[in-house]
XYZ file of C-alpha atoms in Angstrom:
699
model
C 4.232 -20.240 156.004
C 5.455 -20.597 152.401
C 6.354 -24.232 153.121
C 2.858 -24.795 154.529
C 1.302 -23.192 151.426
C 3.283 -25.531 149.118
C 2.295 -28.515 151.243
C -1.399 -27.589 151.180
C -1.302 -27.071 147.402
C 0.313 -30.485 146.874
C -2.222 -32.083 149.205
C -5.071 -30.398 147.294
C -3.688 -31.604 143.947
C -3.543 -35.204 145.192
C -7.126 -34.997 146.404
C -8.275 -33.452 143.114
C -6.464 -36.162 141.141
C -8.360 -38.810 143.085
C -11.784 -37.349 142.251
C -11.157 -35.646 138.893
C -12.940 -38.360 136.901
C -16.157 -37.730 138.843
C -15.979 -33.995 139.617
C -14.165 -32.667 136.545
C -17.019 -30.240 135.796
C -16.634 -28.511 139.163
C -12.815 -28.549 138.984
C -12.891 -27.042 135.493
C -14.223 -23.777 136.934
C -10.878 -23.271 138.701
C -8.565 -25.014 136.224
C -6.756 -21.722 135.626
C -5.384 -21.929 139.203
C -3.980 -25.388 138.462
C -2.400 -23.997 135.285
C -0.751 -21.224 137.338
C 0.782 -23.866 139.633
C 2.213 -25.670 136.607
C 3.682 -22.461 135.175
C 5.399 -21.673 138.506
C 8.923 -23.061 137.965
C 9.560 -22.889 141.727
C 6.652 -25.197 142.554
C 8.114 -28.667 143.150
C 4.921 -30.530 142.169
C 4.328 -28.659 138.924
C 4.374 -31.963 136.976
C 1.544 -33.236 139.180
C -0.384 -30.026 138.481
C 0.112 -30.657 134.756
C -1.294 -34.177 135.140
C -4.440 -32.927 136.910
C -4.923 -30.146 134.346
C -4.492 -32.686 131.532
C -7.256 -34.876 132.961
C -9.604 -31.903 133.348
C -9.080 -30.812 129.737
C -9.501 -34.428 128.612
C -12.972 -34.563 130.177
C -13.773 -31.176 128.626
C -12.938 -32.618 125.191
C -10.007 -30.229 124.669
C -7.566 -32.934 123.586
C -4.867 -30.534 122.316
C -4.538 -28.857 125.734
C -4.833 -32.219 127.463
C -1.926 -33.582 125.412
C 0.229 -30.504 126.097
C -0.228 -30.849 129.862
C 0.279 -34.628 129.699
C 3.655 -33.951 128.092
C 4.397 -31.498 130.910
C 3.607 -34.201 133.476
C 6.744 -36.109 132.466
C 7.101 -39.517 134.122
C 3.882 -39.028 136.089
C 1.994 -39.767 132.868
C 2.039 -43.566 133.008
C 1.810 -45.092 129.544
C 1.278 -48.543 131.077
C -2.024 -47.497 132.630
C -4.971 -49.032 130.766
C -7.424 -46.215 131.541
C -9.431 -44.582 128.768
C -7.682 -41.281 129.470
C -4.199 -42.735 128.951
C -5.188 -44.661 125.817
C -6.751 -41.547 124.276
C -3.792 -39.288 125.045
C -1.340 -41.888 123.720
C -3.347 -42.085 120.486
C -3.287 -38.279 120.172
C 0.417 -38.277 120.992
C 1.175 -40.831 118.270
C -0.945 -38.868 115.782
C 0.961 -35.639 116.513
C 4.313 -37.389 116.429
C 3.448 -39.127 113.151
C 2.359 -35.842 111.586
C 5.630 -34.140 112.570
C 7.751 -37.051 111.330
C 5.924 -37.228 107.983
C 6.227 -33.459 107.498
C 9.958 -33.617 108.244
C 10.391 -36.493 105.805
C 9.029 -34.307 102.999
C 11.398 -31.416 103.820
C 15.052 -30.956 102.925
C 17.508 -31.993 105.615
C 18.322 -28.438 106.703
C 14.684 -27.320 106.779
C 13.399 -30.054 109.096
C 11.734 -28.965 112.325
C 12.826 -30.314 115.692
C 10.431 -32.891 117.140
C 9.303 -32.241 120.725
C 11.518 -34.560 122.844
C 8.675 -35.012 125.353
C 6.471 -36.279 122.528
C 9.189 -38.644 121.373
C 9.719 -39.817 124.944
C 6.094 -40.950 125.299
C 6.211 -42.672 121.902
C 9.410 -44.481 122.909
C 7.735 -45.646 126.109
C 4.837 -46.914 124.038
C 7.219 -48.864 121.820
C 8.860 -50.406 124.865
C 5.444 -51.331 126.253
C 4.621 -53.138 122.994
C 7.921 -55.037 123.121
C 7.432 -55.981 126.784
C 3.924 -57.251 126.021
C 5.197 -59.118 122.900
C 2.880 -57.080 120.672
C 5.413 -56.978 117.869
C 2.958 -56.429 115.020
C 1.524 -53.399 116.785
C 5.034 -52.005 117.302
C 5.903 -52.565 113.634
C 2.731 -50.799 112.538
C 3.389 -47.762 114.743
C 7.063 -47.682 113.715
C 6.107 -47.551 110.049
C 3.461 -44.889 110.701
C 5.974 -42.719 112.585
C 8.853 -43.388 110.117
C 10.986 -44.867 112.932
C 13.179 -47.311 111.034
C 15.392 -47.854 114.102
C 12.411 -49.146 116.095
C 11.193 -51.093 113.057
C 14.489 -52.967 112.810
C 14.780 -53.440 116.578
C 11.246 -54.886 116.814
C 11.884 -57.471 114.104
C 15.203 -58.579 115.621
C 13.811 -58.803 119.190
C 10.671 -60.719 118.207
C 10.352 -64.425 118.958
C 9.604 -65.159 115.276
C 11.983 -63.177 113.078
C 11.033 -64.883 109.759
C 7.341 -64.386 110.538
C 7.837 -60.715 111.391
C 9.880 -60.222 108.224
C 7.104 -61.743 106.116
C 4.511 -59.579 107.901
C 6.628 -56.444 107.414
C 7.176 -57.154 103.719
C 3.444 -57.661 103.225
C 2.690 -54.372 105.017
C 5.341 -52.572 103.017
C 4.090 -53.734 99.629
C 0.343 -53.534 100.259
C -0.228 -50.567 102.574
C 2.721 -48.197 102.231
C 1.634 -45.244 100.130
C 4.913 -43.320 99.883
C 7.400 -44.825 97.453
C 10.479 -43.077 98.840
C 9.845 -44.321 102.381
C 8.875 -47.759 101.066
C 12.305 -48.026 99.449
C 13.963 -47.139 102.766
C 11.973 -49.879 104.496
C 12.900 -52.363 101.775
C 16.588 -51.551 102.297
C 16.221 -52.355 105.998
C 14.450 -55.622 105.165
C 17.205 -56.574 102.709
C 19.821 -55.992 105.413
C 17.948 -58.124 107.950
C 17.250 -60.904 105.432
C 20.925 -61.029 104.473
C 22.088 -61.102 108.103
C 19.913 -64.071 109.049
C 21.718 -67.270 109.986
C 20.340 -68.699 106.738
C 19.770 -65.708 104.409
C 16.416 -65.610 102.626
C 17.669 -64.867 99.121
C 14.254 -65.272 97.487
C 12.677 -62.438 99.455
C 15.857 -60.372 99.172
C 15.613 -60.534 95.388
C 11.918 -59.617 95.479
C 12.840 -56.519 97.496
C 15.643 -55.684 95.072
C 13.223 -55.808 92.135
C 11.169 -53.033 93.735
C 14.386 -51.169 94.565
C 15.456 -51.440 90.905
C 18.858 -52.882 91.859
C 19.840 -55.452 89.189
C 23.532 -55.335 90.150
C 22.784 -56.619 93.655
C 20.605 -59.418 92.242
C 23.338 -60.586 89.873
C 25.831 -60.526 92.756
C 23.554 -62.797 94.791
C 23.154 -65.220 91.884
C 26.928 -65.359 91.422
C 27.401 -65.981 95.114
C 24.872 -68.831 95.150
C 26.536 -70.533 92.184
C 29.986 -70.232 93.747
C 28.604 -71.777 96.939
C 27.101 -74.598 94.829
C 23.561 -73.621 95.868
C 22.253 -74.159 92.342
C 18.623 -74.981 93.146
C 18.191 -71.705 94.995
C 19.851 -69.794 92.152
C 17.563 -71.384 89.558
C 14.456 -70.723 91.669
C 15.400 -67.066 92.018
C 15.897 -66.847 88.246
C 12.393 -68.220 87.642
C 10.943 -65.779 90.197
C 12.783 -62.889 88.575
C 11.381 -63.730 85.159
C 7.856 -63.756 86.609
C 8.242 -60.486 88.533
C 10.794 -58.199 86.881
C 10.643 -56.005 83.794
C 12.566 -56.662 80.587
C 14.937 -53.807 81.371
C 15.717 -55.207 84.822
C 16.242 -58.743 83.485
C 18.453 -57.467 80.679
C 20.649 -55.674 83.205
C 20.952 -58.813 85.354
C 21.857 -60.893 82.294
C 24.449 -58.355 81.199
C 26.000 -58.352 84.678
C 26.116 -62.156 84.768
C 27.887 -62.249 81.422
C 30.727 -60.222 82.902
C 31.560 -62.878 85.486
C 34.321 -62.137 87.973
C 33.110 -58.950 89.638
C 33.490 -58.821 93.431
C 30.449 -59.930 95.428
C 28.979 -57.554 97.960
C 28.023 -59.027 101.337
C 24.950 -56.817 101.578
C 23.409 -55.601 98.324
C 23.127 -51.861 98.308
C 24.049 -50.291 95.006
C 21.614 -48.959 92.474
C 22.118 -49.612 88.786
C 19.405 -49.038 86.249
C 21.482 -50.781 83.614
C 21.225 -50.730 79.857
C 19.670 -53.144 77.493
C 22.172 -55.581 75.978
C 22.374 -56.201 72.283
C 22.089 -59.521 70.538
C 23.595 -62.756 71.853
C 26.453 -62.293 69.427
C 27.324 -58.994 71.066
C 27.220 -60.732 74.447
C 29.743 -63.302 73.215
C 31.999 -60.491 71.991
C 31.851 -58.925 75.430
C 32.904 -62.203 77.029
C 35.771 -62.601 74.556
C 37.023 -59.090 75.175
C 36.877 -59.673 78.901
C 38.947 -62.843 78.599
C 41.549 -61.082 76.461
C 42.193 -57.834 78.199
C 40.482 -57.101 81.506
C 42.433 -57.863 84.701
C 39.566 -59.716 86.369
C 39.903 -62.155 89.244
C 39.977 -65.816 88.252
C 36.549 -67.391 87.963
C 35.552 -70.866 89.073
C 34.962 -73.018 85.954
C 31.816 -74.401 87.597
C 30.444 -70.879 87.836
C 31.082 -70.303 84.146
C 29.163 -73.476 83.279
C 26.080 -72.386 85.238
C 25.878 -68.810 83.917
C 24.384 -69.819 80.513
C 21.725 -71.903 82.271
C 20.731 -68.992 84.492
C 20.665 -66.658 81.500
C 18.364 -69.090 79.696
C 15.946 -69.016 82.647
C 16.190 -65.243 83.089
C 15.575 -64.638 79.402
C 12.310 -66.559 79.734
C 13.151 -69.219 77.167
C 12.613 -72.100 79.567
C 9.451 -70.760 81.248
C 7.840 -69.850 77.923
C 8.649 -73.250 76.425
C 7.245 -75.127 79.444
C 4.126 -72.976 79.496
C 3.608 -73.485 75.779
C 3.918 -77.268 76.058
C 1.493 -77.302 78.990
C -1.153 -75.373 77.047
C -0.725 -77.566 73.968
C -1.113 -80.771 76.001
C -4.097 -79.480 77.970
C -6.068 -77.863 75.159
C -9.687 -78.891 75.804
C -11.554 -76.153 73.947
C -14.984 -76.965 72.512
C -15.065 -75.992 68.834
C -18.843 -76.458 68.739
C -19.219 -73.284 70.805
C -17.419 -71.337 68.099
C -19.343 -73.055 65.305
C -22.694 -72.239 66.905
C -21.574 -68.659 67.540
C -20.480 -68.300 63.916
C -23.771 -69.660 62.573
C -26.048 -67.756 64.963
C -25.689 -64.232 63.598
C -24.191 -63.314 60.242
C -22.915 -59.743 60.220
C -19.514 -58.070 60.254
C -19.520 -57.188 63.950
C -20.259 -60.764 65.013
C -17.711 -62.033 62.475
C -14.955 -60.030 64.171
C -16.230 -60.961 67.643
C -16.092 -64.665 66.769
C -12.533 -64.338 65.461
C -11.470 -62.639 68.690
C -13.331 -65.225 70.798
C -11.464 -67.985 68.964
C -8.117 -66.367 69.774
C -9.021 -66.030 73.455
C -10.182 -69.647 73.669
C -6.989 -70.928 72.020
C -4.557 -68.429 73.560
C -1.086 -69.980 73.622
C -2.262 -73.397 72.413
C -1.000 -72.902 68.801
C -4.268 -74.512 67.642
C -5.695 -72.657 64.636
C -7.940 -75.554 63.588
C -11.113 -73.453 63.667
C -9.624 -70.905 61.263
C -8.336 -73.617 58.914
C -11.757 -75.284 58.850
C -13.465 -71.985 57.999
C -11.129 -70.334 55.500
C -13.981 -69.276 53.235
C -15.815 -67.676 56.153
C -12.587 -66.037 57.343
C -11.955 -64.582 53.876
C -15.025 -62.349 54.289
C -13.016 -60.120 56.609
C -12.050 -56.837 54.983
C -10.096 -53.760 55.985
C -9.664 -53.499 59.773
C -11.526 -56.789 60.287
C -8.760 -58.446 58.246
C -6.186 -56.641 60.412
C -7.847 -58.036 63.557
C -8.169 -61.556 62.138
C -4.474 -61.652 61.246
C -3.442 -60.218 64.605
C -5.536 -62.864 66.394
C -3.001 -65.445 65.212
C -0.524 -63.776 67.541
C -2.758 -64.549 70.509
C -3.190 -68.179 69.420
C 0.573 -68.635 68.954
C 1.598 -66.586 72.012
C 4.945 -67.883 73.234
C 5.615 -69.903 70.068
C 8.682 -67.771 69.458
C 11.143 -70.123 67.779
C 9.008 -70.524 64.668
C 7.146 -67.217 64.823
C 8.583 -65.802 61.605
C 7.878 -69.002 59.666
C 4.326 -69.188 61.026
C 3.564 -65.581 60.118
C 5.594 -65.465 56.873
C 2.447 -65.412 54.713
C 1.173 -62.269 56.424
C 4.397 -60.274 56.805
C 5.619 -57.521 54.451
C 7.715 -58.765 51.515
C 10.177 -56.914 49.324
C 9.104 -58.707 46.143
C 5.351 -58.268 45.958
C 3.369 -55.954 48.223
C 0.292 -57.572 49.762
C -2.709 -56.307 51.659
C -1.709 -53.483 54.012
C -4.257 -54.629 56.607
C -2.883 -58.161 56.483
C 0.738 -57.028 56.758
C -0.030 -54.616 59.584
C -1.929 -57.346 61.412
C 1.007 -59.711 60.878
C 3.462 -57.310 62.522
C 1.020 -56.783 65.376
C 0.737 -60.578 65.728
C 4.531 -60.867 66.045
C 4.386 -58.380 68.909
C 1.643 -60.401 70.610
C 3.670 -63.612 70.259
C 6.724 -61.937 71.813
C 4.852 -59.656 74.256
C 7.160 -58.563 77.096
C 9.842 -60.912 75.732
C 11.150 -59.245 72.621
C 14.702 -60.457 72.156
C 15.892 -60.496 68.552
C 12.392 -59.869 67.164
C 12.689 -56.238 68.320
C 15.374 -55.595 65.704
C 13.224 -57.246 63.021
C 10.238 -55.067 63.915
C 12.463 -51.987 64.005
C 13.584 -52.638 60.434
C 10.041 -53.328 59.242
C 8.766 -50.120 60.811
C 11.607 -48.094 59.280
C 10.858 -49.441 55.801
C 7.045 -49.301 56.015
C 5.466 -46.841 53.623
C 1.794 -47.488 54.424
C 0.099 -45.994 57.482
C -1.752 -49.244 58.301
C 1.478 -51.269 58.202
C 3.111 -48.639 60.424
C 0.117 -48.901 62.772
C 0.582 -52.659 63.178
C 4.370 -52.348 63.326
C 4.185 -49.731 66.078
C 1.842 -51.857 68.187
C 3.969 -54.964 67.659
C 7.181 -53.127 68.494
C 5.629 -51.605 71.616
C 4.534 -55.029 72.873
C 7.840 -56.744 72.109
C 9.946 -53.959 73.657
C 7.583 -53.430 76.605
C 9.384 -51.928 79.590
C 12.840 -51.978 77.960
C 13.139 -48.169 77.674
C 15.379 -48.687 74.633
C 16.333 -45.329 73.196
C 16.513 -46.512 69.565
C 12.993 -47.945 69.781
C 11.714 -44.773 71.427
C 13.286 -42.542 68.764
C 11.752 -44.497 65.877
C 8.285 -44.500 67.455
C 8.573 -40.777 68.159
C 9.469 -40.193 64.501
C 6.314 -42.041 63.465
C 4.289 -40.036 65.968
C 5.559 -36.734 64.560
C 4.434 -37.648 61.032
C 1.049 -36.265 62.087
C -0.797 -39.198 60.546
C -3.863 -40.177 62.598
C -3.648 -43.946 62.008
C 0.103 -44.208 62.601
C 0.148 -41.678 65.436
C -2.509 -43.427 67.510
C -0.498 -46.662 67.603
C 2.828 -44.844 68.058
C 1.510 -42.898 71.061
C 0.368 -46.090 72.762
C 3.582 -47.930 71.845
C 5.736 -45.155 73.333
C 4.011 -45.749 76.664
C 4.566 -49.508 76.421
C 8.285 -49.129 75.698
C 8.748 -46.612 78.531
C 6.456 -48.546 80.891
C 7.066 -47.426 84.476
C 10.270 -45.552 83.584
C 9.061 -42.052 84.588
C 11.299 -40.787 81.792
C 11.096 -36.981 81.949
C 11.990 -36.494 78.286
C 9.340 -38.994 77.178
C 6.683 -37.263 79.276
C 7.675 -33.857 77.918
C 7.584 -35.089 74.305
C 4.275 -36.916 74.628
C 2.381 -34.271 76.609
C 3.741 -31.492 74.401
C 2.640 -33.212 71.202
C -0.738 -34.130 72.713
C -1.399 -30.448 73.375
C -0.443 -29.510 69.805
C -2.000 -32.201 67.607
C -5.370 -31.741 65.948
C -5.964 -35.486 65.504
C -8.241 -36.996 68.128
C -6.945 -40.495 67.351
C -3.372 -39.486 68.159
C -4.582 -37.781 71.315
C -6.367 -40.957 72.436
C -3.245 -43.060 71.892
C -1.072 -40.592 73.788
C -3.630 -40.392 76.618
C -2.999 -44.044 77.446
C 0.712 -43.928 76.588
C 1.403 -41.079 79.019
C -0.285 -43.037 81.800
C 1.809 -46.149 81.105
C 5.072 -44.216 81.515
C 4.067 -43.500 85.131
C 3.110 -47.082 85.972
C 3.830 -47.844 89.641
C 5.484 -44.477 90.355
C 2.905 -43.463 93.018
C 3.466 -39.928 94.397
C 6.190 -39.257 91.810
C 3.390 -38.884 89.249
C 1.391 -36.320 91.264
C 2.740 -33.249 89.451
C 1.875 -34.714 86.041
C -1.561 -35.827 87.269
C -2.319 -32.336 88.579
C -1.296 -30.787 85.257
C -3.385 -33.201 83.174
C -6.464 -32.867 85.385
C -6.442 -29.081 84.954
C -6.259 -29.243 81.152
C -9.238 -27.904 79.214
C -9.106 -30.838 76.753
C -11.330 -33.676 78.058
C -9.083 -36.332 76.481
C -6.081 -35.058 78.450
C -8.193 -34.946 81.613
C -9.083 -38.553 80.846
C -5.347 -39.219 80.537
C -5.019 -37.747 84.028
C -7.466 -40.359 85.312
C -5.562 -43.140 83.558
C -2.300 -41.822 85.026
C -3.795 -42.012 88.518
C -4.826 -45.596 87.756
C -1.368 -46.609 86.532
C 0.714 -44.701 89.086
C -1.254 -46.089 92.043
C -2.222 -49.425 90.475
C -3.092 -51.959 93.181
C -1.983 -49.631 95.995
C -5.388 -48.733 97.469
C -4.051 -45.196 97.971
C -6.661 -43.062 99.754
C -5.560 -39.782 98.167
C -5.877 -41.256 94.670
C -9.298 -42.716 95.499
C -10.556 -39.354 96.767
C -9.430 -37.673 93.558
C -11.178 -40.253 91.376
C -14.403 -40.147 93.401
C -14.478 -36.364 93.098
C -13.985 -36.424 89.311
C -16.509 -39.253 88.894
C -19.304 -36.975 90.083
C -18.049 -33.517 89.123
C -16.488 -33.497 85.644
C -18.668 -32.148 82.857
C -17.508 -34.779 80.352
C -19.036 -38.276 80.358
C -15.828 -39.915 79.127
C -13.748 -38.364 81.902
C -16.244 -39.506 84.541
C -16.240 -42.965 83.016
C -12.421 -43.058 83.100
C -12.475 -42.041 86.782
C -14.809 -44.904 87.709
C -12.792 -47.311 85.580
C -9.560 -46.217 87.269
C -10.976 -47.099 90.684
C -10.879 -50.725 89.607
C -7.158 -50.508 88.865
C -6.335 -48.919 92.216
C -8.498 -51.284 94.266
C -8.119 -54.580 92.430
C -6.316 -56.040 95.469
C -8.929 -54.654 97.870
C -12.312 -55.876 96.659
C -13.650 -55.794 100.222
C -13.364 -51.989 100.156
C -16.082 -51.812 97.517
C -18.562 -52.725 100.225
C -19.161 -50.879 103.447
C -18.831 -53.073 106.572
C -22.050 -54.836 107.447
C -23.780 -53.846 104.218
C -24.476 -55.645 100.985
C -22.965 -54.765 97.649
C -26.051 -52.716 96.785
C -25.158 -50.359 99.636
C -21.673 -49.681 98.295
C -20.661 -46.549 96.423
C -20.094 -48.434 93.186
C -23.514 -50.036 93.362
C -25.006 -46.575 93.762
C -23.066 -45.475 90.685
C -24.438 -48.511 88.843
C -27.969 -47.204 89.491
C -27.313 -43.685 88.236
C -29.207 -42.378 85.247
C -26.053 -41.989 83.159
C -25.164 -45.172 81.273
C -21.383 -44.637 81.434
C -20.851 -44.804 85.212
C -23.616 -47.414 85.418
C -21.813 -49.766 83.056
C -18.275 -49.108 84.316
C -19.245 -49.508 87.978
C -20.800 -52.875 87.336
C -17.831 -53.822 85.141
C -15.476 -53.329 88.086
C -17.717 -55.275 90.449
C -18.063 -58.071 87.906
C -14.311 -58.262 87.412
C -13.973 -59.039 91.109
C -16.447 -61.880 90.621
C -18.550 -60.973 93.653
C -21.406 -63.526 93.659
C -24.212 -61.034 94.283
C -23.148 -59.179 91.103
C -24.920 -61.838 89.062
C -28.253 -61.315 90.792
C -27.825 -57.577 90.369
C -27.050 -57.934 86.661
C -30.228 -59.954 86.220
C -32.168 -56.827 87.220
C -30.868 -55.129 84.073
C -33.617 -56.910 82.159
C -36.199 -54.741 83.916
C -37.522 -52.068 81.468
C -37.731 -49.571 84.316
C -34.085 -50.133 85.156
C -32.978 -49.795 81.517
C -34.376 -46.262 81.588
C -33.811 -45.563 77.910
C -30.461 -47.376 77.564
C -31.179 -50.515 75.506
C -27.441 -51.133 74.984
C -27.240 -52.258 78.606
C -28.629 -55.613 77.380
C -25.436 -55.980 75.374
C -23.230 -54.891 78.290
C -25.016 -57.299 80.619
C -23.868 -60.362 78.660
C -20.278 -59.190 78.657
C -20.335 -58.504 82.392
C -21.834 -61.915 83.141
C -18.894 -63.471 81.310
C -16.487 -61.604 83.611
C -18.227 -63.165 86.602
C -18.471 -66.662 85.150
C -14.843 -66.799 84.033
C -13.992 -66.841 87.758
C -16.409 -69.646 88.655
C -19.297 -71.771 87.429
C -23.050 -71.371 87.554
C -23.225 -73.270 90.860
C -20.894 -70.752 92.508
C -23.035 -67.810 91.446
C -26.434 -69.557 91.831
C -27.579 -68.801 88.308
C -31.131 -69.881 87.415
């Protein structure tokens, strides 16, 4: 009789399974009996009972229970079935599995929770289904979501287009991955696969190593290429490195190349932050010492001959020279535009604006003809206008490094006869602009000038110039001198020093720098210094993503609105170009909730930094720009979010921005903010710089 009872129960379950999609409401009234069958360990069809119960709960909308019983069904749950039930449960299964894997990734190794093997089994079946169906991109996406690097690597290697899958994976990693620690793990896997290809892709390997901050591995690859006589590839990588890497990274690569003879690793894997080398003379001394005393393996003479050429490319000398010559040869600026601008309105504000416009128009061309033709007009500049006019020469001569000191000699501080402080400060700032992100020997010159400066305006210009020249080097001597100037508690000097500290420590996440800068920002009574530090603190966290979250949280809770604004800037810098959803939510919340206009403005502004690679996200699918969140902000009564929102949209050059900006002439729209007329012209220029009037259908 017991056998007959089991048989009848199994028969009933099979019949129920056949009609459950149509009669789930009636079956649900007795689903507890099916659950009892599943819980009976002696019942041989308990997995089938779990499958029927799962389908009933699915139709009831209880997806948690449905998933639990689907896991209990074991192999009877067929992941290859294309039914809506199976697809939904698989999606829920992947979501649960992803959540558990992400939570474990954030925990210490001993504190990690065990993942349900049944859950992992279904996910593994799903991966195999993707591979069998040749849906490699889908498998890669799920593998990255679930932190399964083993499946990620297996999918790439088993695909029918390994280079294509590698390129797709690298794009996903750099554009969509929002956790830096896991991104670095993925990049390590990509480096290994790239290096193990039949023909290794050294260019992409080096791009990965830049993000991994591994200059030693890059220098090893360059050495290897030279020894194998693959010079063109080595030179191309050097050019790419100069375009992509920071000064600190490049300096470490150059220093490693100078010590030729180190063993070459087959797969790059070490991490070396490196230190900044001294002058070229010091580099020669290092080489000499190495030749004399160190027991290094013999080096191919051909390799030695190529090292200086690679160093020249890595240092930027060649790229800067070529770029400079290109701009000089192709300088087609229309001086009549400047002349008409100069003659149109005669006041100090327009005078300074025209000087700045001239520098932008002639950036890098070395053409200062307009200034030479209007020396009398230029001489009207006084005080900070003179500072700006002198500094504008740095923009015009950007990259003209070999003769920079001779060109600027008239405006630089002299031991014999002191000149105008504004002119000398502007001259030092101009030197920094000429050598921006490519300091070299000029850093030492600016260090000496800043040490000897006795005037706050000269120190202001010297700090800015030094920050630009030493950008991203994280040099301790530069940092110490700027910190000394910051601690003088002078508003003019401190503002520039605070900003320069951020430039020097750009992206370093230096804990001591953050502690010093935040601590002084909370103590100082000078608003100017606070403003400089607000931006400087943000720059230190450039590109650090979730590593900056603790600092962001601290700044956003501060009672000082300038430090809260710094929190917004830190979000912008830490998640710059990442499209990170968590960062966007934070900024959107502050943009409508903070009591301070400047903080709200900074939040809207920061959205542009985070989303500058994702302009399509400013518009909701199927709607025009006017239906987007930013367009709604641009219509708000407050002028700050109105202007900043349209600034971001204009920077993207979206064509319908122009038509929207035209509506700013409407008196009703101006709503008591006449300055929006002024903003409108500036925003139109942002649009037009990315196209012509035909593109944007201007009247």
